[in-house]
mmCIF file of C-alpha atoms in Angstrom:
data_model
loop_
_atom_site.group_PDB
_atom_site.id
_atom_site.type_symbol
_atom_site.label_atom_id
_atom_site.label_comp_id
_atom_site.label_asym_id
_atom_site.label_seq_id
_atom_site.Cartn_x
_atom_site.Cartn_y
_atom_site.Cartn_z
ATOM 1 C CA UNK A 508 13.582 -56.100 -146.101
ATOM 2 C CA UNK A 509 12.829 -53.079 -148.417
ATOM 3 C CA UNK A 510 14.715 -51.804 -151.143
ATOM 4 C CA UNK A 511 16.350 -48.414 -150.028
ATOM 5 C CA UNK A 512 15.623 -49.161 -146.606
ATOM 6 C CA UNK A 513 18.214 -48.373 -143.959
ATOM 7 C CA UNK A 514 19.939 -51.616 -142.602
ATOM 8 C CA UNK A 515 19.668 -52.974 -139.464
ATOM 9 C CA UNK A 516 21.692 -50.746 -136.672
ATOM 10 C CA UNK A 517 22.654 -48.135 -139.328
ATOM 11 C CA UNK A 518 19.832 -45.048 -138.282
ATOM 12 C CA UNK A 519 21.317 -43.871 -135.075
ATOM 13 C CA UNK A 520 24.527 -43.602 -136.616
ATOM 14 C CA UNK A 521 22.987 -41.900 -139.633
ATOM 15 C CA UNK A 522 21.215 -39.577 -137.258
ATOM 16 C CA UNK A 523 24.118 -38.647 -135.099
ATOM 17 C CA UNK A 524 26.108 -37.562 -138.326
ATOM 18 C CA UNK A 525 23.119 -35.481 -139.493
ATOM 19 C CA UNK A 526 23.166 -33.502 -135.805
ATOM 20 C CA UNK A 527 26.572 -32.660 -136.492
ATOM 21 C CA UNK A 528 26.157 -31.497 -139.866
ATOM 22 C CA UNK A 529 23.916 -29.427 -138.749
ATOM 23 C CA UNK A 530 25.181 -28.507 -135.560
ATOM 24 C CA UNK A 531 28.368 -27.562 -137.729
ATOM 25 C CA UNK A 532 25.978 -25.862 -140.174
ATOM 26 C CA UNK A 533 24.856 -23.486 -137.248
ATOM 27 C CA UNK A 534 28.217 -22.942 -136.306
ATOM 28 C CA UNK A 535 29.954 -21.645 -139.083
ATOM 29 C CA UNK A 536 26.995 -19.108 -139.656
ATOM 30 C CA UNK A 537 27.511 -17.997 -136.410
ATOM 31 C CA UNK A 538 31.294 -17.650 -137.164
ATOM 32 C CA UNK A 539 30.586 -15.655 -140.243
ATOM 33 C CA UNK A 540 28.132 -13.295 -137.997
ATOM 34 C CA UNK A 541 30.817 -12.408 -135.719
ATOM 35 C CA UNK A 542 33.989 -12.415 -138.178
ATOM 36 C CA UNK A 543 31.107 -9.183 -140.316
ATOM 37 C CA UNK A 544 29.365 -7.883 -137.632
ATOM 38 C CA UNK A 545 31.170 -8.553 -134.329
ATOM 39 C CA UNK A 546 29.925 -9.727 -131.272
ATOM 40 C CA UNK A 547 26.446 -7.785 -130.884
ATOM 41 C CA UNK A 548 25.702 -9.072 -134.627
ATOM 42 C CA UNK A 549 25.307 -12.498 -133.249
ATOM 43 C CA UNK A 550 22.228 -13.295 -132.178
ATOM 44 C CA UNK A 551 19.820 -16.177 -132.251
ATOM 45 C CA UNK A 552 17.470 -14.582 -134.815
ATOM 46 C CA UNK A 553 20.594 -14.019 -137.278
ATOM 47 C CA UNK A 554 21.857 -17.154 -136.966
ATOM 48 C CA UNK A 555 19.019 -18.837 -137.394
ATOM 49 C CA UNK A 556 18.575 -16.570 -140.535
ATOM 50 C CA UNK A 557 21.885 -17.107 -141.982
ATOM 51 C CA UNK A 558 21.933 -20.809 -141.517
ATOM 52 C CA UNK A 559 18.261 -21.504 -143.362
ATOM 53 C CA UNK A 560 16.720 -23.002 -140.194
ATOM 54 C CA UNK A 561 14.035 -21.861 -137.642
ATOM 55 C CA UNK A 562 15.105 -20.091 -134.303
ATOM 56 C CA UNK A 563 13.802 -23.011 -132.096
ATOM 57 C CA UNK A 564 16.138 -25.563 -134.047
ATOM 58 C CA UNK A 565 18.859 -22.670 -132.624
ATOM 59 C CA UNK A 566 17.827 -23.405 -129.226
ATOM 60 C CA UNK A 567 17.213 -27.063 -129.020
ATOM 61 C CA UNK A 568 20.724 -26.810 -130.276
ATOM 62 C CA UNK A 569 22.401 -24.021 -127.574
ATOM 63 C CA UNK A 570 19.943 -22.993 -125.003
ATOM 64 C CA UNK A 571 20.650 -19.560 -125.319
ATOM 65 C CA UNK A 572 23.100 -16.851 -126.647
ATOM 66 C CA UNK A 573 25.446 -17.335 -123.311
ATOM 67 C CA UNK A 574 25.497 -21.858 -124.844
ATOM 68 C CA UNK A 575 26.148 -20.619 -128.316
ATOM 69 C CA UNK A 576 29.133 -18.260 -127.512
ATOM 70 C CA UNK A 577 30.340 -21.442 -125.521
ATOM 71 C CA UNK A 578 29.830 -23.530 -128.003
ATOM 72 C CA UNK A 579 30.998 -21.163 -130.665
ATOM 73 C CA UNK A 580 34.286 -20.814 -129.180
ATOM 74 C CA UNK A 581 35.077 -24.191 -128.781
ATOM 75 C CA UNK A 582 34.524 -24.699 -132.651
ATOM 76 C CA UNK A 583 36.786 -22.296 -133.831
ATOM 77 C CA UNK A 584 39.168 -23.831 -131.601
ATOM 78 C CA UNK A 585 38.546 -27.024 -133.039
ATOM 79 C CA UNK A 586 38.987 -25.663 -136.555
ATOM 80 C CA UNK A 587 42.425 -23.596 -135.311
ATOM 81 C CA UNK A 588 43.988 -27.273 -134.094
ATOM 82 C CA UNK A 589 43.282 -29.059 -137.048
ATOM 83 C CA UNK A 590 44.736 -26.133 -138.871
ATOM 84 C CA UNK A 591 48.243 -26.440 -136.594
ATOM 85 C CA UNK A 592 48.310 -29.931 -136.432
ATOM 86 C CA UNK A 593 47.071 -31.048 -139.888
ATOM 87 C CA UNK A 594 47.061 -28.370 -142.220
ATOM 88 C CA UNK A 595 49.569 -26.920 -144.815
ATOM 89 C CA UNK A 596 52.828 -25.306 -143.797
ATOM 90 C CA UNK A 597 54.141 -23.003 -142.629
ATOM 91 C CA UNK A 598 50.807 -23.427 -139.687
ATOM 92 C CA UNK A 599 50.629 -27.051 -140.290
ATOM 93 C CA UNK A 600 53.183 -29.724 -140.547
ATOM 94 C CA UNK A 601 56.539 -29.663 -143.352
ATOM 95 C CA UNK A 602 57.237 -26.187 -142.047
ATOM 96 C CA UNK A 603 60.697 -25.155 -140.130
ATOM 97 C CA UNK A 604 60.120 -25.178 -136.033
ATOM 98 C CA UNK A 605 60.255 -21.681 -135.811
ATOM 99 C CA UNK A 606 58.201 -20.883 -138.941
ATOM 100 C CA UNK A 607 55.222 -22.830 -137.596
ATOM 101 C CA UNK A 608 55.829 -20.689 -134.415
ATOM 102 C CA UNK A 609 55.080 -17.516 -135.933
ATOM 103 C CA UNK A 610 52.891 -18.486 -137.954
ATOM 104 C CA UNK A 611 51.057 -19.977 -135.330
ATOM 105 C CA UNK A 612 51.302 -16.353 -133.201
ATOM 106 C CA UNK A 613 49.570 -14.693 -136.309
ATOM 107 C CA UNK A 614 46.279 -17.161 -136.701
ATOM 108 C CA UNK A 615 46.381 -16.821 -133.110
ATOM 109 C CA UNK A 616 46.012 -13.048 -133.721
ATOM 110 C CA UNK A 617 43.601 -12.986 -136.425
ATOM 111 C CA UNK A 618 41.281 -15.106 -134.007
ATOM 112 C CA UNK A 619 40.965 -12.595 -131.645
ATOM 113 C CA UNK A 620 40.735 -9.609 -133.800
ATOM 114 C CA UNK A 621 37.531 -11.219 -135.241
ATOM 115 C CA UNK A 622 36.381 -12.713 -132.019
ATOM 116 C CA UNK A 623 38.313 -10.901 -129.403
ATOM 117 C CA UNK A 624 35.386 -10.689 -127.218
ATOM 118 C CA UNK A 625 34.227 -13.693 -127.360
ATOM 119 C CA UNK A 626 37.715 -14.889 -126.203
ATOM 120 C CA UNK A 627 38.674 -12.149 -123.661
ATOM 121 C CA UNK A 628 34.832 -12.950 -121.623
ATOM 122 C CA UNK A 629 36.047 -16.574 -122.009
ATOM 123 C CA UNK A 630 39.888 -15.867 -120.795
ATOM 124 C CA UNK A 631 38.898 -13.861 -117.789
ATOM 125 C CA UNK A 632 35.989 -16.218 -116.696
ATOM 126 C CA UNK A 633 38.043 -18.795 -117.027
ATOM 127 C CA UNK A 634 40.458 -16.976 -114.275
ATOM 128 C CA UNK A 635 43.157 -19.649 -112.660
ATOM 129 C CA UNK A 636 40.879 -22.433 -114.882
ATOM 130 C CA UNK A 637 41.884 -21.201 -118.022
ATOM 131 C CA UNK A 638 45.310 -22.949 -117.463
ATOM 132 C CA UNK A 639 44.162 -26.362 -116.618
ATOM 133 C CA UNK A 640 41.486 -26.609 -119.367
ATOM 134 C CA UNK A 641 42.180 -29.053 -122.514
ATOM 135 C CA UNK A 642 42.278 -26.411 -125.197
ATOM 136 C CA UNK A 643 44.925 -24.155 -123.131
ATOM 137 C CA UNK A 644 47.191 -27.251 -122.531
ATOM 138 C CA UNK A 645 46.334 -28.513 -126.327
ATOM 139 C CA UNK A 646 47.997 -25.237 -127.527
ATOM 140 C CA UNK A 647 51.082 -25.372 -124.772
ATOM 141 C CA UNK A 648 51.767 -28.461 -125.537
ATOM 142 C CA UNK A 649 52.122 -27.746 -129.438
ATOM 143 C CA UNK A 650 53.784 -24.414 -128.770
ATOM 144 C CA UNK A 651 56.509 -26.936 -126.482
ATOM 145 C CA UNK A 652 56.208 -29.586 -129.179
ATOM 146 C CA UNK A 653 57.982 -26.758 -131.649
ATOM 147 C CA UNK A 654 60.436 -25.813 -129.422
ATOM 148 C CA UNK A 655 61.701 -29.019 -128.844
ATOM 149 C CA UNK A 656 62.156 -29.418 -132.224
ATOM 150 C CA UNK A 657 63.645 -26.221 -132.654
ATOM 151 C CA UNK A 658 66.176 -27.580 -130.344
ATOM 152 C CA UNK A 659 65.541 -24.807 -127.964
ATOM 153 C CA UNK A 660 67.004 -25.610 -124.225
ATOM 154 C CA UNK A 661 65.907 -24.578 -120.537
ATOM 155 C CA UNK A 662 62.044 -25.438 -119.078
ATOM 156 C CA UNK A 663 60.563 -25.891 -122.158
ATOM 157 C CA UNK A 664 56.790 -26.080 -120.591
ATOM 158 C CA UNK A 665 58.138 -22.519 -118.573
ATOM 159 C CA UNK A 666 59.156 -21.144 -122.048
ATOM 160 C CA UNK A 667 55.782 -22.318 -123.702
ATOM 161 C CA UNK A 668 53.609 -20.732 -120.961
ATOM 162 C CA UNK A 669 55.517 -17.270 -121.628
ATOM 163 C CA UNK A 670 54.950 -17.120 -125.488
ATOM 164 C CA UNK A 671 51.172 -17.916 -125.025
ATOM 165 C CA UNK A 672 50.829 -15.340 -122.701
ATOM 166 C CA UNK A 673 52.038 -12.591 -125.443
ATOM 167 C CA UNK A 674 48.944 -13.978 -127.287
ATOM 168 C CA UNK A 675 46.188 -13.371 -124.407
ATOM 169 C CA UNK A 676 43.253 -12.068 -125.687
ATOM 170 C CA UNK A 677 42.401 -9.268 -122.820
ATOM 171 C CA UNK A 678 46.265 -7.784 -123.343
ATOM 172 C CA UNK A 679 46.148 -7.979 -127.743
ATOM 173 C CA UNK A 680 42.285 -6.362 -127.126
ATOM 174 C CA UNK A 681 44.089 -3.769 -124.978
ATOM 175 C CA UNK A 682 47.326 -3.419 -127.557
ATOM 176 C CA UNK A 683 44.546 -3.088 -130.542
ATOM 177 C CA UNK A 684 42.369 -1.006 -128.958
ATOM 178 C CA UNK A 685 43.779 1.472 -126.295
ATOM 179 C CA UNK A 686 47.520 1.489 -127.298
ATOM 180 C CA UNK A 687 46.124 1.429 -131.010
ATOM 181 C CA UNK A 688 48.455 -1.379 -132.205
ATOM 182 C CA UNK A 689 47.674 -3.144 -135.427
ATOM 183 C CA UNK A 690 47.101 -6.724 -135.726
ATOM 184 C CA UNK A 691 49.806 -6.863 -138.258
ATOM 185 C CA UNK A 692 51.998 -4.509 -136.024
ATOM 186 C CA UNK A 693 51.447 -6.913 -133.034
ATOM 187 C CA UNK A 694 52.027 -10.232 -135.452
ATOM 188 C CA UNK A 695 55.452 -8.573 -136.642
ATOM 189 C CA UNK A 696 56.607 -8.350 -132.448
ATOM 190 C CA UNK A 697 55.552 -11.998 -132.074
ATOM 191 C CA UNK A 698 58.105 -12.869 -134.978
ATOM 192 C CA UNK A 699 60.481 -10.564 -133.705
ATOM 193 C CA UNK A 700 60.443 -11.980 -130.171
ATOM 194 C CA UNK A 701 60.295 -16.036 -131.038
ATOM 195 C CA UNK A 702 63.601 -14.864 -133.313
ATOM 196 C CA UNK A 703 65.399 -13.324 -130.790
ATOM 197 C CA UNK A 704 63.672 -16.382 -127.993
ATOM 198 C CA UNK A 705 64.194 -19.529 -130.425
ATOM 199 C CA UNK A 706 68.149 -20.076 -130.755
ATOM 200 C CA UNK A 707 69.345 -23.663 -130.487
ATOM 201 C CA UNK A 708 71.453 -24.529 -127.782
ATOM 202 C CA UNK A 709 75.217 -24.708 -128.865
ATOM 203 C CA UNK A 710 76.994 -27.875 -129.441
ATOM 204 C CA UNK A 711 79.606 -28.583 -126.781
ATOM 205 C CA UNK A 712 82.750 -29.173 -127.696
#
């Protein structure tokens, strides 16, 4: 065997790893564009330029701008899931459940502020299917778990749905752009709501 040649059977996994790395590079570039310029700045040309690749590479990966936006939302959701499942407290493990719920809401509001149009379009487009989707149900399971850890009584899946409704992108964008509230004000309201609702069960004497 030639010195330095790949071991038998290792070529394909290496190619897959490179492909995943390149895809993440493109999506990180797209996410940064949205944060800096809004959705209108998200073009195939700009993503290619920001990532340092040819425009054809972006089209091969995502097909068109709609495919890029769907992939970007999925990419953002995955990064957020890693943060609240494995990241540092208070968003991640290690903080009291109420503090984690507060941090969870504020993190979602930040995402909506910078990716609001993408998220609003996705949520409206999904309509009723949104509540059966894997991303929504992962968020719901996470919120229900924190409620359970806080020893909250009642139907926790229903309560989790109610709490997540406060963080729906169409509502938050309306509150910001029409009603004039800031993300900080909406986050403070979320925290006050959590601290009023998330009350441990009273022990039976």
